[in-house]
Amino acid sequence: MNKKEILLLSKLAFDFILKLKDEDLNSLIKGEKKITLIDNKKNLKGKKINNKEEKVEEVIDKVYSYSNKDEALEYLNKFNVIDLKKIANQANVYIKSRNKKSEIIDRIVEGTIGAKIKMGILQY
């Protein structure tokens, strides 16, 4: 493994850790929880949402393209709760079944571009 691959892997791990809640971090440290790999190609790949031509992965790509949290919030607000749960699932963002629409949107944004925004802040 070369230095570039090691740095990329470190960034991926750092991004993942930034997404975790404090209680999940503590459980991970105590050994009560573990990190597992999930195949992103499973489940919802190619599945349409909102009975439109937009696919889940296209929505996630579009969210990742935003550099501003408000733009992402506005974009995701057009989807219903069922579709937001599909998006969160495919983006590997943990949500509870009883989360409200606004909470799901916040978690998706935090779980996707939130880390990118934080990394941008850390670069200064």
Short mmCIF file of N, CA, C and O in Angstrom, two decimals:
data_model
loop_
_atom_site.label_atom_id
_atom_site.label_comp_id
_atom_site.label_asym_id
_atom_site.label_seq_id
_atom_site.Cartn_x
_atom_site.Cartn_y
_atom_site.Cartn_z
N MET A 1 0.87 -1.17 0.00
CA MET A 1 0.00 0.00 0.00
C MET A 1 0.92 1.24 0.00
O MET A 1 1.80 1.36 0.83
N ASN A 2 0.65 2.17 -0.92
CA ASN A 2 1.48 3.36 -0.98
C ASN A 2 0.93 4.47 -0.08
O ASN A 2 -0.15 4.34 0.49
N LYS A 3 1.67 5.56 0.04
CA LYS A 3 1.31 6.65 0.94
C LYS A 3 -0.03 7.27 0.56
O LYS A 3 -0.84 7.60 1.43
N LYS A 4 -0.29 7.40 -0.73
CA LYS A 4 -1.54 8.00 -1.18
C LYS A 4 -2.73 7.14 -0.76
O LYS A 4 -3.75 7.66 -0.29
N GLU A 5 -2.61 5.83 -0.90
CA GLU A 5 -3.69 4.93 -0.49
C GLU A 5 -3.89 4.95 1.02
O GLU A 5 -5.02 4.91 1.50
N ILE A 6 -2.80 5.05 1.76
CA ILE A 6 -2.90 5.13 3.23
C ILE A 6 -3.61 6.41 3.64
O ILE A 6 -4.47 6.39 4.52
N LEU A 7 -3.27 7.53 2.99
CA LEU A 7 -3.94 8.80 3.30
C LEU A 7 -5.42 8.74 2.95
O LEU A 7 -6.26 9.23 3.71
N LEU A 8 -5.75 8.14 1.83
CA LEU A 8 -7.15 8.01 1.43
C LEU A 8 -7.92 7.16 2.44
O LEU A 8 -9.03 7.51 2.85
N LEU A 9 -7.33 6.06 2.85
CA LEU A 9 -7.95 5.19 3.84
C LEU A 9 -8.13 5.92 5.18
O LEU A 9 -9.17 5.80 5.82
N SER A 10 -7.14 6.69 5.57
CA SER A 10 -7.23 7.47 6.81
C SER A 10 -8.36 8.49 6.74
O SER A 10 -9.10 8.68 7.70
N LYS A 11 -8.50 9.14 5.58
CA LYS A 11 -9.58 10.12 5.40
C LYS A 11 -10.94 9.43 5.49
O LYS A 11 -11.87 9.95 6.12
N LEU A 12 -11.07 8.25 4.86
CA LEU A 12 -12.33 7.52 4.93
C LEU A 12 -12.69 7.17 6.38
O LEU A 12 -13.83 7.32 6.80
N ALA A 13 -11.68 6.71 7.12
CA ALA A 13 -11.92 6.36 8.53
C ALA A 13 -12.29 7.61 9.33
O ALA A 13 -13.22 7.58 10.15
N PHE A 14 -11.61 8.71 9.08
CA PHE A 14 -11.89 9.95 9.79
C PHE A 14 -13.31 10.44 9.48
O PHE A 14 -14.05 10.84 10.38
N ASP A 15 -13.69 10.40 8.20
CA ASP A 15 -15.04 10.81 7.80
C ASP A 15 -16.10 9.96 8.50
O ASP A 15 -17.11 10.47 8.97
N PHE A 16 -15.85 8.66 8.57
CA PHE A 16 -16.79 7.75 9.22
C PHE A 16 -16.93 8.09 10.71
O PHE A 16 -18.03 8.17 11.24
N ILE A 17 -15.81 8.30 11.36
CA ILE A 17 -15.82 8.60 12.80
C ILE A 17 -16.54 9.91 13.08
O ILE A 17 -17.26 10.04 14.07
N LEU A 18 -16.38 10.89 12.19
CA LEU A 18 -17.07 12.18 12.37
C LEU A 18 -18.59 12.03 12.32
O LEU A 18 -19.31 12.82 12.91
N LYS A 19 -19.08 11.01 11.63
CA LYS A 19 -20.52 10.79 11.49
C LYS A 19 -21.15 10.14 12.72
O LYS A 19 -22.35 10.20 12.91
N LEU A 20 -20.33 9.51 13.55
CA LEU A 20 -20.87 8.76 14.68
C LEU A 20 -21.35 9.67 15.80
O LEU A 20 -20.78 10.73 16.05
N LYS A 21 -22.40 9.21 16.48
CA LYS A 21 -22.88 9.91 17.67
C LYS A 21 -21.96 9.55 18.83
O LYS A 21 -21.26 8.53 18.79
N ASP A 22 -21.96 10.38 19.86
CA ASP A 22 -21.10 10.16 21.02
C ASP A 22 -21.32 8.79 21.65
O ASP A 22 -20.36 8.10 22.00
N GLU A 23 -22.58 8.38 21.78
CA GLU A 23 -22.85 7.08 22.41
C GLU A 23 -22.32 5.92 21.55
O GLU A 23 -21.86 4.91 22.08
N ASP A 24 -22.36 6.09 20.22
CA ASP A 24 -21.80 5.06 19.34
C ASP A 24 -20.28 5.00 19.46
O ASP A 24 -19.69 3.93 19.46
N LEU A 25 -19.66 6.18 19.56
CA LEU A 25 -18.21 6.23 19.75
C LEU A 25 -17.79 5.54 21.03
O LEU A 25 -16.84 4.75 21.06
N ASN A 26 -18.51 5.83 22.11
CA ASN A 26 -18.20 5.21 23.39
C ASN A 26 -18.39 3.70 23.34
O ASN A 26 -17.57 2.95 23.88
N SER A 27 -19.45 3.25 22.68
CA SER A 27 -19.68 1.81 22.54
C SER A 27 -18.59 1.15 21.72
O SER A 27 -18.17 0.03 22.00
N LEU A 28 -18.12 1.85 20.71
CA LEU A 28 -17.04 1.34 19.87
C LEU A 28 -15.74 1.21 20.68
O LEU A 28 -15.06 0.19 20.62
N ILE A 29 -15.45 2.24 21.46
CA ILE A 29 -14.25 2.23 22.29
C ILE A 29 -14.30 1.12 23.33
O ILE A 29 -13.31 0.43 23.58
N LYS A 30 -15.47 0.90 23.92
CA LYS A 30 -15.64 -0.13 24.95
C LYS A 30 -15.69 -1.54 24.36
O LYS A 30 -15.67 -2.52 25.10
N GLY A 31 -15.80 -1.64 23.04
CA GLY A 31 -15.87 -2.95 22.41
C GLY A 31 -17.28 -3.52 22.34
O GLY A 31 -17.47 -4.68 21.98
N GLU A 32 -18.28 -2.71 22.67
CA GLU A 32 -19.67 -3.15 22.62
C GLU A 32 -20.21 -3.16 21.19
O GLU A 32 -21.17 -3.86 20.89
N LYS A 33 -19.60 -2.36 20.33
CA LYS A 33 -19.98 -2.30 18.91
C LYS A 33 -18.72 -2.46 18.08
O LYS A 33 -17.61 -2.27 18.58
N LYS A 34 -18.91 -2.80 16.80
CA LYS A 34 -17.77 -2.92 15.90
C LYS A 34 -18.12 -2.30 14.56
O LYS A 34 -19.29 -2.09 14.23
N ILE A 35 -17.10 -2.01 13.80
CA ILE A 35 -17.25 -1.44 12.47
C ILE A 35 -17.27 -2.58 11.46
O ILE A 35 -16.43 -3.48 11.52
N THR A 36 -18.25 -2.55 10.54
CA THR A 36 -18.32 -3.58 9.50
C THR A 36 -18.38 -2.92 8.13
O THR A 36 -18.78 -1.76 8.00
N LEU A 37 -17.99 -3.66 7.13
CA LEU A 37 -18.05 -3.17 5.75
C LEU A 37 -19.37 -3.61 5.13
O LEU A 37 -19.82 -4.73 5.34
N ILE A 38 -19.95 -2.72 4.35
CA ILE A 38 -21.21 -3.02 3.67
C ILE A 38 -21.00 -2.79 2.17
O ILE A 38 -20.42 -1.79 1.77
N ASP A 39 -21.49 -3.69 1.38
CA ASP A 39 -21.38 -3.57 -0.07
C ASP A 39 -22.38 -2.53 -0.56
O ASP A 39 -23.59 -2.71 -0.45
N ASN A 40 -21.88 -1.43 -1.10
CA ASN A 40 -22.74 -0.35 -1.58
C ASN A 40 -23.55 -0.73 -2.81
O ASN A 40 -24.49 -0.05 -3.17
N LYS A 41 -23.19 -1.81 -3.47
CA LYS A 41 -23.88 -2.20 -4.69
C LYS A 41 -25.15 -2.99 -4.43
O LYS A 41 -25.88 -3.31 -5.34
N LYS A 42 -25.45 -3.28 -3.18
CA LYS A 42 -26.63 -4.07 -2.86
C LYS A 42 -27.85 -3.18 -2.67
O LYS A 42 -27.77 -1.97 -2.73
N ASN A 43 -28.95 -3.79 -2.42
CA ASN A 43 -30.21 -3.16 -2.03
C ASN A 43 -30.81 -2.25 -3.07
O ASN A 43 -31.47 -2.69 -3.97
N LEU A 44 -30.59 -0.95 -2.94
CA LEU A 44 -31.40 0.03 -3.66
C LEU A 44 -30.76 0.54 -4.95
O LEU A 44 -31.24 1.48 -5.54
N LYS A 45 -29.67 -0.03 -5.37
CA LYS A 45 -28.98 0.44 -6.56
C LYS A 45 -29.93 0.40 -7.74
O LYS A 45 -30.54 -0.63 -8.04
N GLY A 46 -30.12 1.52 -8.39
CA GLY A 46 -30.99 1.59 -9.55
C GLY A 46 -32.46 1.78 -9.24
O GLY A 46 -33.26 1.95 -10.13
N LYS A 47 -32.83 1.74 -7.98
CA LYS A 47 -34.22 1.86 -7.59
C LYS A 47 -34.68 3.32 -7.74
O LYS A 47 -34.01 4.23 -7.30
N LYS A 48 -35.83 3.50 -8.33
CA LYS A 48 -36.37 4.84 -8.52
C LYS A 48 -37.07 5.30 -7.25
O LYS A 48 -37.58 4.49 -6.48
N ILE A 49 -37.09 6.59 -7.08
CA ILE A 49 -37.78 7.15 -5.92
C ILE A 49 -38.82 8.16 -6.38
O ILE A 49 -38.71 8.75 -7.44
N ASN A 50 -39.81 8.34 -5.53
CA ASN A 50 -40.85 9.32 -5.80
C ASN A 50 -41.58 9.08 -7.12
O ASN A 50 -42.10 10.00 -7.71
N ASN A 51 -41.53 7.82 -7.61
CA ASN A 51 -42.11 7.48 -8.91
C ASN A 51 -41.60 8.41 -10.01
O ASN A 51 -42.32 8.74 -10.94
N LYS A 52 -40.39 8.86 -9.88
CA LYS A 52 -39.77 9.73 -10.88
C LYS A 52 -38.63 8.97 -11.52
O LYS A 52 -38.35 7.83 -11.18
N GLU A 53 -37.96 9.63 -12.41
CA GLU A 53 -36.82 9.02 -13.07
C GLU A 53 -35.56 9.09 -12.21
O GLU A 53 -34.56 8.46 -12.53
N GLU A 54 -35.58 9.87 -11.13
CA GLU A 54 -34.41 9.98 -10.27
C GLU A 54 -34.17 8.67 -9.53
O GLU A 54 -35.10 8.06 -9.01
N LYS A 55 -32.94 8.25 -9.48
CA LYS A 55 -32.57 7.04 -8.78
C LYS A 55 -31.88 7.43 -7.48
O LYS A 55 -31.33 8.52 -7.35
N VAL A 56 -31.91 6.52 -6.54
CA VAL A 56 -31.35 6.79 -5.22
C VAL A 56 -29.90 7.24 -5.31
O VAL A 56 -29.51 8.24 -4.71
N GLU A 57 -29.08 6.50 -6.07
CA GLU A 57 -27.67 6.86 -6.14
C GLU A 57 -27.44 8.21 -6.81
O GLU A 57 -26.49 8.92 -6.48
N GLU A 58 -28.34 8.59 -7.74
CA GLU A 58 -28.23 9.91 -8.38
C GLU A 58 -28.52 11.02 -7.36
O GLU A 58 -27.87 12.06 -7.37
N VAL A 59 -29.49 10.79 -6.49
CA VAL A 59 -29.82 11.76 -5.45
C VAL A 59 -28.63 11.91 -4.50
O VAL A 59 -28.25 13.04 -4.16
N ILE A 60 -28.04 10.79 -4.11
CA ILE A 60 -26.90 10.85 -3.19
C ILE A 60 -25.73 11.58 -3.85
O ILE A 60 -25.08 12.42 -3.22
N ASP A 61 -25.46 11.28 -5.12
CA ASP A 61 -24.40 11.98 -5.84
C ASP A 61 -24.65 13.48 -5.88
O ASP A 61 -23.72 14.28 -5.72
N LYS A 62 -25.90 13.85 -6.09
CA LYS A 62 -26.24 15.28 -6.14
C LYS A 62 -26.02 15.93 -4.77
O LYS A 62 -25.50 17.04 -4.68
N VAL A 63 -26.41 15.24 -3.70
CA VAL A 63 -26.19 15.78 -2.35
C VAL A 63 -24.70 15.97 -2.11
O VAL A 63 -24.27 17.00 -1.59
N TYR A 64 -23.89 14.98 -2.49
CA TYR A 64 -22.44 15.08 -2.32
C TYR A 64 -21.85 16.25 -3.12
O TYR A 64 -20.81 16.78 -2.77
N SER A 65 -22.52 16.63 -4.21
CA SER A 65 -21.99 17.71 -5.04
C SER A 65 -22.17 19.09 -4.41
O SER A 65 -21.48 20.04 -4.78
N TYR A 66 -23.07 19.20 -3.44
CA TYR A 66 -23.28 20.49 -2.79
C TYR A 66 -22.14 20.79 -1.83
O TYR A 66 -21.64 19.91 -1.14
N SER A 67 -21.77 22.06 -1.79
CA SER A 67 -20.74 22.47 -0.83
C SER A 67 -21.37 23.29 0.29
O SER A 67 -20.69 23.74 1.20
N ASN A 68 -22.68 23.47 0.20
CA ASN A 68 -23.40 24.29 1.16
C ASN A 68 -24.52 23.45 1.77
O ASN A 68 -25.30 22.82 1.06
N LYS A 69 -24.59 23.45 3.08
CA LYS A 69 -25.59 22.65 3.80
C LYS A 69 -27.01 23.07 3.44
O LYS A 69 -27.90 22.23 3.28
N ASP A 70 -27.25 24.37 3.30
CA ASP A 70 -28.59 24.87 3.01
C ASP A 70 -29.10 24.39 1.65
O ASP A 70 -30.28 24.07 1.51
N GLU A 71 -28.21 24.33 0.65
CA GLU A 71 -28.62 23.84 -0.67
C GLU A 71 -29.06 22.37 -0.58
O GLU A 71 -30.06 21.98 -1.18
N ALA A 72 -28.29 21.58 0.15
CA ALA A 72 -28.62 20.16 0.31
C ALA A 72 -29.94 20.00 1.06
O ALA A 72 -30.77 19.15 0.69
N LEU A 73 -30.16 20.79 2.10
CA LEU A 73 -31.41 20.72 2.86
C LEU A 73 -32.60 21.05 1.97
O LEU A 73 -33.62 20.37 2.00
N GLU A 74 -32.45 22.08 1.16
CA GLU A 74 -33.53 22.50 0.26
C GLU A 74 -33.83 21.41 -0.77
O GLU A 74 -34.98 21.10 -1.05
N TYR A 75 -32.79 20.81 -1.33
CA TYR A 75 -32.96 19.76 -2.33
C TYR A 75 -33.66 18.54 -1.73
O TYR A 75 -34.60 18.00 -2.30
N LEU A 76 -33.23 18.10 -0.56
CA LEU A 76 -33.79 16.90 0.06
C LEU A 76 -35.21 17.11 0.57
O LEU A 76 -35.97 16.15 0.71
N ASN A 77 -35.59 18.33 0.84
CA ASN A 77 -36.91 18.64 1.38
C ASN A 77 -38.04 18.27 0.42
O ASN A 77 -39.17 18.08 0.83
N LYS A 78 -37.72 18.12 -0.87
CA LYS A 78 -38.78 17.80 -1.85
C LYS A 78 -39.18 16.32 -1.82
O LYS A 78 -40.18 15.94 -2.39
N PHE A 79 -38.41 15.48 -1.12
CA PHE A 79 -38.70 14.06 -1.06
C PHE A 79 -39.57 13.73 0.14
O PHE A 79 -39.51 14.40 1.16
N ASN A 80 -40.36 12.68 0.01
CA ASN A 80 -41.19 12.25 1.13
C ASN A 80 -40.37 11.36 2.08
O ASN A 80 -39.24 10.97 1.77
N VAL A 81 -40.93 11.04 3.23
CA VAL A 81 -40.22 10.29 4.27
C VAL A 81 -39.77 8.92 3.78
O VAL A 81 -38.65 8.48 4.06
N ILE A 82 -40.61 8.23 3.04
CA ILE A 82 -40.27 6.90 2.53
C ILE A 82 -39.04 6.97 1.64
O ILE A 82 -38.10 6.17 1.77
N ASP A 83 -39.02 7.94 0.73
CA ASP A 83 -37.88 8.10 -0.17
C ASP A 83 -36.63 8.54 0.59
O ASP A 83 -35.53 8.10 0.29
N LEU A 84 -36.81 9.39 1.59
CA LEU A 84 -35.67 9.83 2.40
C LEU A 84 -35.05 8.66 3.15
O LEU A 84 -33.83 8.58 3.30
N LYS A 85 -35.87 7.72 3.59
CA LYS A 85 -35.36 6.53 4.27
C LYS A 85 -34.56 5.66 3.29
O LYS A 85 -33.53 5.09 3.64
N LYS A 86 -35.02 5.56 2.04
CA LYS A 86 -34.28 4.82 1.02
C LYS A 86 -32.92 5.49 0.77
O LYS A 86 -31.90 4.81 0.65
N ILE A 87 -32.95 6.81 0.69
CA ILE A 87 -31.71 7.57 0.46
C ILE A 87 -30.74 7.38 1.62
O ILE A 87 -29.56 7.12 1.42
N ALA A 88 -31.25 7.49 2.83
CA ALA A 88 -30.41 7.31 4.02
C ALA A 88 -29.83 5.90 4.06
O ALA A 88 -28.64 5.73 4.35
N ASN A 89 -30.63 4.91 3.75
CA ASN A 89 -30.16 3.53 3.75
C ASN A 89 -29.02 3.34 2.76
O ASN A 89 -27.99 2.76 3.09
N GLN A 90 -29.20 3.82 1.55
CA GLN A 90 -28.17 3.67 0.52
C GLN A 90 -26.91 4.46 0.85
O GLN A 90 -25.80 4.05 0.52
N ALA A 91 -27.06 5.59 1.54
CA ALA A 91 -25.91 6.42 1.92
C ALA A 91 -25.26 5.94 3.22
O ALA A 91 -24.34 6.57 3.72
N ASN A 92 -25.77 4.83 3.76
CA ASN A 92 -25.27 4.26 5.02
C ASN A 92 -25.37 5.26 6.18
O ASN A 92 -24.47 5.37 7.00
N VAL A 93 -26.48 5.97 6.22
CA VAL A 93 -26.76 6.92 7.28
C VAL A 93 -27.81 6.29 8.20
O VAL A 93 -28.90 5.95 7.75
N TYR A 94 -27.48 6.15 9.46
CA TYR A 94 -28.39 5.52 10.41
C TYR A 94 -29.51 6.48 10.79
O TYR A 94 -29.26 7.63 11.15
N ILE A 95 -30.74 6.02 10.67
CA ILE A 95 -31.90 6.78 11.15
C ILE A 95 -32.81 5.83 11.91
O ILE A 95 -32.80 4.63 11.67
N LYS A 96 -33.59 6.40 12.80
CA LYS A 96 -34.57 5.60 13.54
C LYS A 96 -35.87 5.61 12.76
O LYS A 96 -36.19 6.56 12.05
N SER A 97 -36.66 4.58 12.93
CA SER A 97 -37.91 4.47 12.17
C SER A 97 -38.90 5.58 12.52
O SER A 97 -39.74 5.94 11.71
N ARG A 98 -38.78 6.13 13.70
CA ARG A 98 -39.74 7.17 14.10
C ARG A 98 -39.21 8.59 13.91
O ARG A 98 -39.85 9.55 14.33
N ASN A 99 -38.03 8.74 13.26
CA ASN A 99 -37.50 10.07 12.98
C ASN A 99 -38.46 10.85 12.09
O ASN A 99 -39.08 10.29 11.18
N LYS A 100 -38.57 12.13 12.37
CA LYS A 100 -39.40 13.01 11.54
C LYS A 100 -38.63 13.37 10.27
O LYS A 100 -37.42 13.21 10.19
N LYS A 101 -39.36 13.90 9.30
CA LYS A 101 -38.76 14.24 8.01
C LYS A 101 -37.57 15.17 8.18
O LYS A 101 -36.50 14.93 7.62
N SER A 102 -37.70 16.21 8.97
CA SER A 102 -36.61 17.17 9.15
C SER A 102 -35.39 16.52 9.80
O SER A 102 -34.25 16.82 9.46
N GLU A 103 -35.63 15.58 10.73
CA GLU A 103 -34.53 14.87 11.39
C GLU A 103 -33.80 13.96 10.40
O GLU A 103 -32.57 13.87 10.43
N ILE A 104 -34.55 13.30 9.53
CA ILE A 104 -33.96 12.42 8.53
C ILE A 104 -33.10 13.24 7.58
O ILE A 104 -31.96 12.86 7.26
N ILE A 105 -33.62 14.36 7.13
CA ILE A 105 -32.88 15.23 6.22
C ILE A 105 -31.59 15.70 6.88
O ILE A 105 -30.51 15.66 6.27
N ASP A 106 -31.68 16.15 8.13
CA ASP A 106 -30.48 16.60 8.85
C ASP A 106 -29.44 15.49 8.95
O ASP A 106 -28.25 15.73 8.76
N ARG A 107 -29.88 14.27 9.24
CA ARG A 107 -28.95 13.14 9.37
C ARG A 107 -28.29 12.80 8.03
O ARG A 107 -27.11 12.49 7.98
N ILE A 108 -29.08 12.87 6.95
CA ILE A 108 -28.51 12.59 5.62
C ILE A 108 -27.45 13.63 5.28
O ILE A 108 -26.35 13.29 4.84
N VAL A 109 -27.77 14.90 5.51
CA VAL A 109 -26.81 15.97 5.19
C VAL A 109 -25.56 15.82 6.06
O VAL A 109 -24.44 15.90 5.56
N GLU A 110 -25.75 15.58 7.33
CA GLU A 110 -24.61 15.42 8.24
C GLU A 110 -23.78 14.20 7.87
O GLU A 110 -22.56 14.22 7.92
N GLY A 111 -24.45 13.14 7.45
CA GLY A 111 -23.77 11.90 7.11
C GLY A 111 -23.11 11.90 5.75
O GLY A 111 -22.33 11.01 5.43
N THR A 112 -23.43 12.88 4.93
CA THR A 112 -22.83 12.94 3.59
C THR A 112 -21.89 14.14 3.50
O THR A 112 -20.70 13.99 3.68
N ILE A 113 -22.43 15.32 3.29
CA ILE A 113 -21.54 16.47 3.10
C ILE A 113 -21.11 17.12 4.41
O ILE A 113 -20.24 17.97 4.41
N GLY A 114 -21.70 16.70 5.51
CA GLY A 114 -21.29 17.27 6.81
C GLY A 114 -19.81 17.05 7.07
O GLY A 114 -19.10 17.95 7.51
N ALA A 115 -19.33 15.86 6.76
CA ALA A 115 -17.92 15.56 6.96
C ALA A 115 -17.06 16.39 6.02
O ALA A 115 -16.00 16.87 6.40
N LYS A 116 -17.54 16.59 4.77
CA LYS A 116 -16.79 17.39 3.80
C LYS A 116 -16.68 18.84 4.27
O LYS A 116 -15.63 19.46 4.18
N ILE A 117 -17.76 19.36 4.83
CA ILE A 117 -17.76 20.74 5.34
C ILE A 117 -16.80 20.85 6.53
O ILE A 117 -16.02 21.79 6.62
N LYS A 118 -16.86 19.85 7.43
CA LYS A 118 -15.95 19.86 8.58
C LYS A 118 -14.50 19.79 8.14
O LYS A 118 -13.64 20.47 8.69
N MET A 119 -14.22 18.94 7.16
CA MET A 119 -12.85 18.82 6.64
C MET A 119 -12.38 20.13 6.04
O MET A 119 -11.24 20.52 6.17
N GLY A 120 -13.29 20.84 5.37
CA GLY A 120 -12.96 22.14 4.80
C GLY A 120 -12.60 23.14 5.88
O GLY A 120 -11.68 23.94 5.74
N ILE A 121 -13.32 23.07 7.00
CA ILE A 121 -13.03 23.95 8.13
C ILE A 121 -11.68 23.62 8.73
O ILE A 121 -10.91 24.50 9.07
N LEU A 122 -11.36 22.32 8.82
CA LEU A 122 -10.10 21.90 9.41
C LEU A 122 -8.90 22.26 8.55
O LEU A 122 -7.79 22.31 9.05
N GLN A 123 -9.10 22.50 7.28
CA GLN A 123 -7.98 22.80 6.40
C GLN A 123 -7.43 24.21 6.59
O GLN A 123 -6.33 24.51 6.18
N TYR A 124 -8.19 25.08 7.21
CA TYR A 124 -7.73 26.46 7.38
C TYR A 124 -6.76 26.60 8.53
O TYR A 124 -6.68 25.98 9.46
#
